PDB file of C-alpha atoms in Angstrom:
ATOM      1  CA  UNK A   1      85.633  75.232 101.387  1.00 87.00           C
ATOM      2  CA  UNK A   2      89.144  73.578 100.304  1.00 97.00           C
ATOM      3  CA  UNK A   3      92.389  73.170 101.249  1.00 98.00           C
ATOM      4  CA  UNK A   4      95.017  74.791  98.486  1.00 98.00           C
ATOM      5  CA  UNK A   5      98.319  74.655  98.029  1.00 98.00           C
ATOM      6  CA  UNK A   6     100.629  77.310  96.246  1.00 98.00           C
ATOM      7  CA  UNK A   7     102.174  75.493  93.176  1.00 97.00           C
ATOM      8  CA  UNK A   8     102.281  79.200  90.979  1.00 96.00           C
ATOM      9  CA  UNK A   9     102.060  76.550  87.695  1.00 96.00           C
ATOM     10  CA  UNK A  10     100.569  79.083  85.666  1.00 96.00           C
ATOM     11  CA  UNK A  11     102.581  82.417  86.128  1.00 95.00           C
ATOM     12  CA  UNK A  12     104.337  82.031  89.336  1.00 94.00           C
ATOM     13  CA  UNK A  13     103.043  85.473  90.446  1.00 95.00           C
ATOM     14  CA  UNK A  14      99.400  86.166  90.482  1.00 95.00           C
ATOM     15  CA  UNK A  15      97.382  85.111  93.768  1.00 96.00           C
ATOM     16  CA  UNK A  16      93.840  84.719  92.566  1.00 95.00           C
ATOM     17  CA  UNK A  17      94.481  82.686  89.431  1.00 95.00           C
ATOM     18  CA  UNK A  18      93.295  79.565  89.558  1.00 96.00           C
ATOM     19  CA  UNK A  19      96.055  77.130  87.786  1.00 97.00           C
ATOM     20  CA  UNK A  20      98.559  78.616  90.453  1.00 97.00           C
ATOM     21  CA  UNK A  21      97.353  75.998  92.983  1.00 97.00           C
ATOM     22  CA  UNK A  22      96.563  72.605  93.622  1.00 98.00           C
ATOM     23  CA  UNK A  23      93.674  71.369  93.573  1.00 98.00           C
ATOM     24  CA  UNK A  24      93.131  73.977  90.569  1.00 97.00           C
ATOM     25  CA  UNK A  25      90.701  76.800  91.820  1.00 96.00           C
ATOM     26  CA  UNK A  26      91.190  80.528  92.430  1.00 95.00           C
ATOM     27  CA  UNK A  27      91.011  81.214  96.273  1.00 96.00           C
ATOM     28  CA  UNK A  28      87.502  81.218  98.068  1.00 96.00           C
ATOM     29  CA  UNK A  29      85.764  81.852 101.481  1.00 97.00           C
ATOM     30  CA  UNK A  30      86.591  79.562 104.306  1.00 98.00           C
ATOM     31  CA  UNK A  31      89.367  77.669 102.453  1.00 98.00           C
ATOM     32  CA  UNK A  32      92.751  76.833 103.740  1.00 98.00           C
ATOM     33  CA  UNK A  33      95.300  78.102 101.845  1.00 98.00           C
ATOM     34  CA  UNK A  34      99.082  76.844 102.122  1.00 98.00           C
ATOM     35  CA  UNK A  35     102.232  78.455 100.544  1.00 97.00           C
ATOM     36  CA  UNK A  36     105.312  76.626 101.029  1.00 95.00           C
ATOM     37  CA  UNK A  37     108.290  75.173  98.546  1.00 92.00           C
ATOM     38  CA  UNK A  38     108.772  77.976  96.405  1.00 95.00           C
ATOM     39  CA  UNK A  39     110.725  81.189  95.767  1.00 96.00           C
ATOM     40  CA  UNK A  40     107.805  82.904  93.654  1.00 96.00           C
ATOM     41  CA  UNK A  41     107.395  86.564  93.863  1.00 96.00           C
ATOM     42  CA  UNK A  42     103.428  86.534  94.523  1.00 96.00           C
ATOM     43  CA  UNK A  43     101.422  89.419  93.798  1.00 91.00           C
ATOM     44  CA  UNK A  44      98.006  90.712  92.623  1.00 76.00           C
ATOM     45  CA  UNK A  45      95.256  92.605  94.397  1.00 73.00           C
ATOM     46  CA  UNK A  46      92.750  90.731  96.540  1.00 80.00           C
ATOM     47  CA  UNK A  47      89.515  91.356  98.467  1.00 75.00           C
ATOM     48  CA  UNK A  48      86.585  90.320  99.864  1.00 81.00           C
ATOM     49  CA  UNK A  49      87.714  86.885 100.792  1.00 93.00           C
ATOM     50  CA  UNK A  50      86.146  86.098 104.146  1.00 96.00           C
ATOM     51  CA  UNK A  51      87.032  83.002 106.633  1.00 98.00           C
ATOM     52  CA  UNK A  52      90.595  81.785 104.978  1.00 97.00           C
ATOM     53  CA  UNK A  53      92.812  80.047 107.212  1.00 98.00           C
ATOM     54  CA  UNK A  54      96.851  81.224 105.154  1.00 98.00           C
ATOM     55  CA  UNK A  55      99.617  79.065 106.479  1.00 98.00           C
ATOM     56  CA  UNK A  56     103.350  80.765 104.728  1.00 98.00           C
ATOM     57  CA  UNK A  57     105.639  77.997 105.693  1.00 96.00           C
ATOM     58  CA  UNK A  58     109.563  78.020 106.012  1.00 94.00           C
ATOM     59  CA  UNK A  59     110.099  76.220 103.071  1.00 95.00           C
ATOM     60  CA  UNK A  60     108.426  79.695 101.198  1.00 97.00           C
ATOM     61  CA  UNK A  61     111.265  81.965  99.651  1.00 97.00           C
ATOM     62  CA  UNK A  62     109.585  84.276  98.170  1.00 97.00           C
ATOM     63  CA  UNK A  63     107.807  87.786  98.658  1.00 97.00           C
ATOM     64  CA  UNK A  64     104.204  88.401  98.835  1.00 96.00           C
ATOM     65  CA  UNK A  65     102.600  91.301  97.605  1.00 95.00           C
ATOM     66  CA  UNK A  66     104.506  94.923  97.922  1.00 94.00           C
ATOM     67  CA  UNK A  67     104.094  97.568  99.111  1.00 93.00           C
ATOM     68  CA  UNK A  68     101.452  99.645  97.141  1.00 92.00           C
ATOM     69  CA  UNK A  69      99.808  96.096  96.854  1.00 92.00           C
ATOM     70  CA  UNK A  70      98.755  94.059 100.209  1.00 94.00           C
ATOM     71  CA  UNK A  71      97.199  90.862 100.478  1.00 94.00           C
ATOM     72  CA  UNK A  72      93.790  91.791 101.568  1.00 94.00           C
ATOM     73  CA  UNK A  73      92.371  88.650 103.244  1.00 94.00           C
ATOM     74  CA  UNK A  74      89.692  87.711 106.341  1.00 96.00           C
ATOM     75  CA  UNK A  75      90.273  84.857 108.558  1.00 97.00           C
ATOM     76  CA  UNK A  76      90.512  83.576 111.792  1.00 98.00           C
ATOM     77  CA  UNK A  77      94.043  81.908 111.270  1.00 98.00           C
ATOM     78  CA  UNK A  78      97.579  83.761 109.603  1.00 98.00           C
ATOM     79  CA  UNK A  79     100.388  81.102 110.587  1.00 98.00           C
ATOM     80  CA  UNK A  80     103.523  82.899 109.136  1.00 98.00           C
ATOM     81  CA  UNK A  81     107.096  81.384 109.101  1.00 97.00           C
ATOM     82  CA  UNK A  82     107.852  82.750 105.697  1.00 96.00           C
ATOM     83  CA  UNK A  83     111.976  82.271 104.954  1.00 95.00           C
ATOM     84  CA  UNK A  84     111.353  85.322 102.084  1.00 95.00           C
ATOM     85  CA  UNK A  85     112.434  88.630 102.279  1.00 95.00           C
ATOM     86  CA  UNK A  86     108.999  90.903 101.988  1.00 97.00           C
ATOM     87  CA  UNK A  87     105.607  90.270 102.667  1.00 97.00           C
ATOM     88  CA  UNK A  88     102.781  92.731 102.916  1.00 96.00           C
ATOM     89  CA  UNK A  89      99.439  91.533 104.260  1.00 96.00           C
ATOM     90  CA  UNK A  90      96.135  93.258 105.822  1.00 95.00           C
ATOM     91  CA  UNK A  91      92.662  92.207 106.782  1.00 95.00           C
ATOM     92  CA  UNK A  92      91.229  91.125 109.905  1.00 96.00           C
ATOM     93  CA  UNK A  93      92.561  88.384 111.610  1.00 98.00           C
ATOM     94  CA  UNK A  94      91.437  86.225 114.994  1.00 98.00           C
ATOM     95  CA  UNK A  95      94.917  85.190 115.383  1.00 98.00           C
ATOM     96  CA  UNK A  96      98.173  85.834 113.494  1.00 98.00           C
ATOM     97  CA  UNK A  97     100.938  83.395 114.830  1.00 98.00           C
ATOM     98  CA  UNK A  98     104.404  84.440 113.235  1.00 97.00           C
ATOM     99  CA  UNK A  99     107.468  81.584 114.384  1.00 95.00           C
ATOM    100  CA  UNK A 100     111.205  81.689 112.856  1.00 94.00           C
ATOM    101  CA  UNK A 101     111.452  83.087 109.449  1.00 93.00           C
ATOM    102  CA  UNK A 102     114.184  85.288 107.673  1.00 93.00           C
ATOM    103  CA  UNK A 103     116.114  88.471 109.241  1.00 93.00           C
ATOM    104  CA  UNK A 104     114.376  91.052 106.614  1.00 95.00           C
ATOM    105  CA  UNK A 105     113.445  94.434 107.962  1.00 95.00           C
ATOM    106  CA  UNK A 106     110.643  94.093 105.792  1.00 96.00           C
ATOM    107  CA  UNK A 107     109.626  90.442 107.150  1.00 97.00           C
ATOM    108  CA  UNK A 108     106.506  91.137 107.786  1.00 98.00           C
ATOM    109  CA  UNK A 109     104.363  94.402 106.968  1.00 97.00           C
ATOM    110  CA  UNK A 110     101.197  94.645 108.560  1.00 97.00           C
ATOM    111  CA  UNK A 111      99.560  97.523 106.554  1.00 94.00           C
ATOM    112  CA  UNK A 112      98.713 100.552 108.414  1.00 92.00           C
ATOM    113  CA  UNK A 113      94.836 101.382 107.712  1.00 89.00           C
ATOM    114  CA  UNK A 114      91.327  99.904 109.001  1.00 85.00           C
ATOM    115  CA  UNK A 115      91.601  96.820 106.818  1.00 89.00           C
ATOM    116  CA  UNK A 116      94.165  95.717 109.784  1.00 95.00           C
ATOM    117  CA  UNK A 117      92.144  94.280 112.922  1.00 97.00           C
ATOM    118  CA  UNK A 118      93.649  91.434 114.475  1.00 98.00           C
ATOM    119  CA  UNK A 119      92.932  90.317 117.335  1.00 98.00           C
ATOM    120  CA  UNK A 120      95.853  88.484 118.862  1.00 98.00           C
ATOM    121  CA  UNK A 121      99.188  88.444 117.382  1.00 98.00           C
ATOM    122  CA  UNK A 122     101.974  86.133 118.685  1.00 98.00           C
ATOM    123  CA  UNK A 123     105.368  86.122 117.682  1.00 97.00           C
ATOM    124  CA  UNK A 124     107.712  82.716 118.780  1.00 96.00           C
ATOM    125  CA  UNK A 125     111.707  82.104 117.859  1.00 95.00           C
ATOM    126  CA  UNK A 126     110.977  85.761 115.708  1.00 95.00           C
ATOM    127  CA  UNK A 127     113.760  86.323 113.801  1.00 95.00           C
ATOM    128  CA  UNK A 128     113.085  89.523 111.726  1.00 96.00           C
ATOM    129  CA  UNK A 129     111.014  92.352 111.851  1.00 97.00           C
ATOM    130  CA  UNK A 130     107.730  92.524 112.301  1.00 98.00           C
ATOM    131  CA  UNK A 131     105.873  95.946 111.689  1.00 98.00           C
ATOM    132  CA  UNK A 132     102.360  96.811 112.799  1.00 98.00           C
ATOM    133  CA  UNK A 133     101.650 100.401 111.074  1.00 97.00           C
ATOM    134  CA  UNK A 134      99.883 103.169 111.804  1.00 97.00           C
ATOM    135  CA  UNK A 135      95.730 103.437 112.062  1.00 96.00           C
ATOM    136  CA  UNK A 136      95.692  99.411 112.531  1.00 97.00           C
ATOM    137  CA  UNK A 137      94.348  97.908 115.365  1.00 98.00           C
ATOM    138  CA  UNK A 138      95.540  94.760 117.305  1.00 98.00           C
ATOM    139  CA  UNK A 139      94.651  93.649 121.033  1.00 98.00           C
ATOM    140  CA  UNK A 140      96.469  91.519 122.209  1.00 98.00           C
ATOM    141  CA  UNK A 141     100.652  91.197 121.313  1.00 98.00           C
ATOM    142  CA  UNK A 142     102.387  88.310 122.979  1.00 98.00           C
ATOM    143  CA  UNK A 143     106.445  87.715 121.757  1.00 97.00           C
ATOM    144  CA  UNK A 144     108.636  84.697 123.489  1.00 95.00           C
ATOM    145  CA  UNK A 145     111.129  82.828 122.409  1.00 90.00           C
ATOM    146  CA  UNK A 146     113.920  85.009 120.848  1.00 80.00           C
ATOM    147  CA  UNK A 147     116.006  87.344 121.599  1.00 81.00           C
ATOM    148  CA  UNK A 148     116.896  88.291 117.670  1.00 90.00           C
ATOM    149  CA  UNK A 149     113.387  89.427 116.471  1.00 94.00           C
ATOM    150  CA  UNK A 150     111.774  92.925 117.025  1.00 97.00           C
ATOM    151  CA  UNK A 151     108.372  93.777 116.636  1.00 98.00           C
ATOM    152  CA  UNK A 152     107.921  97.343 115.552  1.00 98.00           C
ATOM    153  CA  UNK A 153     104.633  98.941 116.504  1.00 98.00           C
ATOM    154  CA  UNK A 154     104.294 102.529 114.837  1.00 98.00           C
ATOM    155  CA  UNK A 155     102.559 105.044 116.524  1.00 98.00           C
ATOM    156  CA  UNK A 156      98.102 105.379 115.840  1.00 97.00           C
ATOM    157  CA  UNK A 157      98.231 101.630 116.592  1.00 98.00           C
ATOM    158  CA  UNK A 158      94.688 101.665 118.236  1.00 97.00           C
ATOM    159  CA  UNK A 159      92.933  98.879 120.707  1.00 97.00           C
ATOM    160  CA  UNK A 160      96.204  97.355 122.378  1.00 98.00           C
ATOM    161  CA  UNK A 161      94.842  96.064 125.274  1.00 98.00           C
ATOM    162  CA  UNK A 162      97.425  93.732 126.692  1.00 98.00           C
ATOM    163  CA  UNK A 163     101.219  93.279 125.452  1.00 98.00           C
ATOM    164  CA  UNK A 164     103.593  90.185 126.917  1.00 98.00           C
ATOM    165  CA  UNK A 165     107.336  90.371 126.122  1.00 97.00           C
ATOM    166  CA  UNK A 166     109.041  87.302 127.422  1.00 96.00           C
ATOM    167  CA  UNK A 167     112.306  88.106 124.712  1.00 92.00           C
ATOM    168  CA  UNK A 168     113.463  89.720 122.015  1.00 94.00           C
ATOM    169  CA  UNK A 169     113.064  93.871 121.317  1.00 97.00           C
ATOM    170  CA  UNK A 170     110.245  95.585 120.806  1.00 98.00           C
ATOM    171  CA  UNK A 171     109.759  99.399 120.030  1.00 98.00           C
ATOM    172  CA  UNK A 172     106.518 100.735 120.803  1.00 98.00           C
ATOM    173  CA  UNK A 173     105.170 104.140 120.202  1.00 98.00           C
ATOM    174  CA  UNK A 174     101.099 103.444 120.582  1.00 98.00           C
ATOM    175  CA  UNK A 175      99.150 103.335 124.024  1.00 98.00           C
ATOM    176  CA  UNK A 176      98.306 100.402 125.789  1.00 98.00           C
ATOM    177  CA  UNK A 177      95.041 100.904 127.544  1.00 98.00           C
ATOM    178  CA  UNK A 178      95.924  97.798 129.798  1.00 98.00           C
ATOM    179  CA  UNK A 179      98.879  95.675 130.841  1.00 98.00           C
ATOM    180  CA  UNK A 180     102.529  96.424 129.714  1.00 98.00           C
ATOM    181  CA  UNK A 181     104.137  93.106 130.667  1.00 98.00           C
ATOM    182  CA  UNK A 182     107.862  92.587 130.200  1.00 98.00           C
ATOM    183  CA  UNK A 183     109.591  89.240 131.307  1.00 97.00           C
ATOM    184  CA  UNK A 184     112.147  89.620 129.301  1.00 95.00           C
ATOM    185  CA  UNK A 185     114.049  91.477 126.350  1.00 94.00           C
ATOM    186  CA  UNK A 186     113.898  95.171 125.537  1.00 97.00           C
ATOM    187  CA  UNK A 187     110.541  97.253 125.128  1.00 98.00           C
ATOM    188  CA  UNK A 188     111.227 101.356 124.048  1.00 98.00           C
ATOM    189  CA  UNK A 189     108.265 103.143 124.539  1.00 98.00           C
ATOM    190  CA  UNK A 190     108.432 106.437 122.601  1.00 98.00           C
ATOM    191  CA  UNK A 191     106.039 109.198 120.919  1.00 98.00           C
ATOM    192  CA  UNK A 192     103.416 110.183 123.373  1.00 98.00           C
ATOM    193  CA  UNK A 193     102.530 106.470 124.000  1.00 98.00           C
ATOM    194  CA  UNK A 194     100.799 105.539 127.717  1.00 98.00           C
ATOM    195  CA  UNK A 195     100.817 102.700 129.321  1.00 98.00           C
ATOM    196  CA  UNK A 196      97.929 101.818 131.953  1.00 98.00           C
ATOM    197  CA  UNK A 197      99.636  99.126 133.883  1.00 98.00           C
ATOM    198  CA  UNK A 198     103.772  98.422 133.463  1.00 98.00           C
ATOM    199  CA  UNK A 199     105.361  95.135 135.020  1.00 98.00           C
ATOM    200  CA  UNK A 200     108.874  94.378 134.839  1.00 98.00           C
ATOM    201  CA  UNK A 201     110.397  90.760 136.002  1.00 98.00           C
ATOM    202  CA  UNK A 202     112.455  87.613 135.228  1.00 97.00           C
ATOM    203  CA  UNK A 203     115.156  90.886 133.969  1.00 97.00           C
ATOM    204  CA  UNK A 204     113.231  92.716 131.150  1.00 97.00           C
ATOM    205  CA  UNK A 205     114.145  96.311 130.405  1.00 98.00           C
ATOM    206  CA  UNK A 206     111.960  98.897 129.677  1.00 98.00           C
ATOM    207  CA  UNK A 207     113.341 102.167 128.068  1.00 98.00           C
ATOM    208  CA  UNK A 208     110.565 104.509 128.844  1.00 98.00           C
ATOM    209  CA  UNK A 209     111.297 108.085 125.765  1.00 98.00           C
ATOM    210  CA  UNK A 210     107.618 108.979 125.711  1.00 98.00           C
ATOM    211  CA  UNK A 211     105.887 111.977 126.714  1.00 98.00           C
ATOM    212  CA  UNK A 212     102.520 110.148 127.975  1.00 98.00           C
ATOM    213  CA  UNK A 213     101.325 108.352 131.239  1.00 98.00           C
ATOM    214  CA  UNK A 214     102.373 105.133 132.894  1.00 98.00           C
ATOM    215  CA  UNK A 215      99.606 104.963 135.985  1.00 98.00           C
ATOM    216  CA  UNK A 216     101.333 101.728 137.526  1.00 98.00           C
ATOM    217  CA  UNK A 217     104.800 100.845 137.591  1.00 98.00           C
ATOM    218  CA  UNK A 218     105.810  98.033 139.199  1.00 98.00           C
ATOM    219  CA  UNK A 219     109.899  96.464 138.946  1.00 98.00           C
ATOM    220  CA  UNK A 220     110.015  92.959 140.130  1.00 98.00           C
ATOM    221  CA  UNK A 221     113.510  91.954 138.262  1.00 98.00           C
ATOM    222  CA  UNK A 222     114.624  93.957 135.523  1.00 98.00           C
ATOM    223  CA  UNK A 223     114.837  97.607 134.638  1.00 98.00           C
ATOM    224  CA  UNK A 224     112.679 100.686 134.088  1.00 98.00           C
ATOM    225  CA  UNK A 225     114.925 103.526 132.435  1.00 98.00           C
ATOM    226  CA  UNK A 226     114.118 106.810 131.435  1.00 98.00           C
ATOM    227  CA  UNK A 227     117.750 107.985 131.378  1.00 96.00           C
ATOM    228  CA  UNK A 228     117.461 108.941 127.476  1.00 96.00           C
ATOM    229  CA  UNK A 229     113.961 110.520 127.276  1.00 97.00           C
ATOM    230  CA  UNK A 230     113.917 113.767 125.618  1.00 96.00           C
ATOM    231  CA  UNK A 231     110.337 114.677 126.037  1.00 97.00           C
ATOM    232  CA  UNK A 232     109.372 118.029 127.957  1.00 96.00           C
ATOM    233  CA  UNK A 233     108.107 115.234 130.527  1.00 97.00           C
ATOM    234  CA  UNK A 234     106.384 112.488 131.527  1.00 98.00           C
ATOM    235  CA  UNK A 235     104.430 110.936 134.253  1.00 98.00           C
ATOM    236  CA  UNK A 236     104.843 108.355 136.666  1.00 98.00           C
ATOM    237  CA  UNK A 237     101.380 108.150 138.747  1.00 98.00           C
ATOM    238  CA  UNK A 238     102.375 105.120 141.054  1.00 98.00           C
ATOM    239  CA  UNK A 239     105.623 103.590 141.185  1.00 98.00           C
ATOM    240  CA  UNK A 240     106.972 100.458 143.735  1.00 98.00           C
ATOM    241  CA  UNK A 241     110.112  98.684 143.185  1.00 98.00           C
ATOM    242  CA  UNK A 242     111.503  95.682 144.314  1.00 98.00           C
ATOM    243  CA  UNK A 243     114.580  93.775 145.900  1.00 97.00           C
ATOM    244  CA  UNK A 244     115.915  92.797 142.608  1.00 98.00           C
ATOM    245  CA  UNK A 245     114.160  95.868 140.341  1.00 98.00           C
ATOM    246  CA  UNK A 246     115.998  99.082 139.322  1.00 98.00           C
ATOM    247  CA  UNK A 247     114.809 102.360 138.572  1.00 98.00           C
ATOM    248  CA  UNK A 248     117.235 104.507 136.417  1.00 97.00           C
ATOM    249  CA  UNK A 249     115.419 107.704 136.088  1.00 97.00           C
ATOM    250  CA  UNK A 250     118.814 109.956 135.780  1.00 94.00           C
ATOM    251  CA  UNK A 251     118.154 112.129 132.796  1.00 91.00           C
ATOM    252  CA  UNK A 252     119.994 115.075 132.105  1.00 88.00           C
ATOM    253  CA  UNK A 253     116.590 116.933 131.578  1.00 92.00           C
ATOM    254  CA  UNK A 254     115.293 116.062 135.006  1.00 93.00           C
ATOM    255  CA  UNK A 255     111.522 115.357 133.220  1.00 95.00           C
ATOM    256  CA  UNK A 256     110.095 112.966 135.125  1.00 96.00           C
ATOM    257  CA  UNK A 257     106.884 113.698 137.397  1.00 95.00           C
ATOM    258  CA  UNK A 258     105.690 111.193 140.198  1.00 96.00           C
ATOM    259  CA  UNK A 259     102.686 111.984 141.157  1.00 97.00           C
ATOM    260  CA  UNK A 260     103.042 109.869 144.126  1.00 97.00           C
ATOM    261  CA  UNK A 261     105.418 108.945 146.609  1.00 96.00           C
ATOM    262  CA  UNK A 262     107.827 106.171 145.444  1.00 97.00           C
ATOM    263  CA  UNK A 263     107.420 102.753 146.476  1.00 97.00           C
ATOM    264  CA  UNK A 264     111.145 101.370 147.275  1.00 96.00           C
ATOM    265  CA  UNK A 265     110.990  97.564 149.013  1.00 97.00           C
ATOM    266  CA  UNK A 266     114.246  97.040 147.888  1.00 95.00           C
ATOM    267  CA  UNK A 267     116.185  97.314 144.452  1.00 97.00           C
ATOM    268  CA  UNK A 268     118.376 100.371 143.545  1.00 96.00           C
ATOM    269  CA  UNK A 269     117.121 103.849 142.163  1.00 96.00           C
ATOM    270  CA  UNK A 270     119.352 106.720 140.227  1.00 95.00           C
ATOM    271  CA  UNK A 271     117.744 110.240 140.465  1.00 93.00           C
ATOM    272  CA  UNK A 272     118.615 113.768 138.698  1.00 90.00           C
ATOM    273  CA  UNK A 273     121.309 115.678 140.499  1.00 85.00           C
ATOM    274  CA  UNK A 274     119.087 118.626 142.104  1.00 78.00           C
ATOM    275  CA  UNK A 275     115.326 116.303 141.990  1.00 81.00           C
ATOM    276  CA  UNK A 276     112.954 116.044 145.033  1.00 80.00           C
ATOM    277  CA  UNK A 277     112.154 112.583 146.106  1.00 79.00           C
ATOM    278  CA  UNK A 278     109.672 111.382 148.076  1.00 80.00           C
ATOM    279  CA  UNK A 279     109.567 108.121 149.027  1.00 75.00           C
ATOM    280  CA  UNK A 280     106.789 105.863 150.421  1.00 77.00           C
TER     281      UNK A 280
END
């Protein structure tokens, strides 16, 4: 167990070799790794390596792996604030922490396949992209701080439990068995996604385009719109809004089933010319 940091004194490029850090030592379990200061271009297949702690500071220029070739690492800590262009990482992680970084699209690629399990990812002051592909898992997806960054969550995203959006954009095309919670900034919800539990406050918008389920709605202070979903339809199971919520459901398609009466204590609703309302 060490602490390492990125110096790329040998070739600049290849991860695992050992004169490209300081102390000199090719990458093991449990050590702490830290890249930072440098504009290298770093590369070069890696697996197995179990407990590592990767901090990417601001400072770090560069781009890390590509995308045929992802970092493969374990470890209960990714702190990412990377000011490079690409970087393409997997594994499973207890907590990935992303915070500032560059505008790329291709900020950060969280490769879509089974090597990708993290367990909470939280994204402060996000100022690019962050993509979570298809067939990886994640639990828990918490985003303040921003209103620049988006976090793109592909559809076949499996095990989101719980997703906070205080600011920024998010669009989201996997189910979340639990709590959709947005406090602020945009969340589209498209595909067939679900949603178990949907809370809109403090004047979040959500931009509901999906074919699936939400089984709670509730608007506090913000906005639940399905005025641009295309789907066949979708369902609303329970819905209540509030004195400062709005519930723009106009589409042109008419799509949208309530299973039960609406909720209105207050707020403002827009309805399909030609729908049947029932209201609670």
């Amino acid at each position: 167990m060490a602490t390492r940091v990125w110096t790329g004194s040998a070739d600049n490029t290849t991860f695992m070799t050992a004169g490209n850090w300081s102390p000199s030592g090719a990458p093991a379990n449990s050590d702490t790794l830290i890249i930072n200061a440098s504009s290298d271009s770093i590369t070069g297949a890696v697996t197995g390596l179990t407990g590592i702690t990767l901090k990417v500071t601001e400072g770090f220029s560069g781009d890390i792996g590509s995308s045929t070739t992802y970092l493969d690492l374990d470890g209960p800590l990714l702190e990412f604030a990377s000011g490079g262009n690409a970087a393409y990482i997997t594994g499973t992680w207890t907590d990935v922490r992303v915070s500032g970084g560059s505008r790329s699209p291709d900020f950060l690629q969280l490769k879509g396949n089974a090597s990708t399990a993290i367990t909470n990812l939280n994204c402060n002051r996000l100022q690019g992209t962050v993509t979570l592909n298809s067939s990886a898992a994640c639990t828990t997806i918490t985003q303040t701080g921003s209103p620049v960054g988006l976090i793109d969550v592909k559809s076949g995203v499996g095990s989101l439990t719980t997703i906070t959006s205080s600011e920024g954009k998010m669009e989201l095309a996997s189910t979340v068995s639990g709590a959709l919670d947005v406090f602020g900034g945009t969340v589209t919800i498209s595909g067939t996604a679900s949603v178990g539990t949907l809370e809109i406050d403090g004047g979040g918008v959500a931009e509901y385009n999906s074919s699936g389920t939400i089984t709670t709605l509730t608007v506090f202070d913000g906005v639940f719109s399905a005025r641009d979903n295309g789907s066949a339809s979708y369902t609303v199971t329970n819905a209540t809004v509030h004195s400062a919520g709005r519930l723009d459901v106009d589409s042109a398609l008419n799509n949208g089933i309530y299973t039960n009466p609406i909720s209105m204590l207050g707020g403002t609703a827009r309805f399909p010319v030609g729908s049947t309302i029932t209201l609670a």
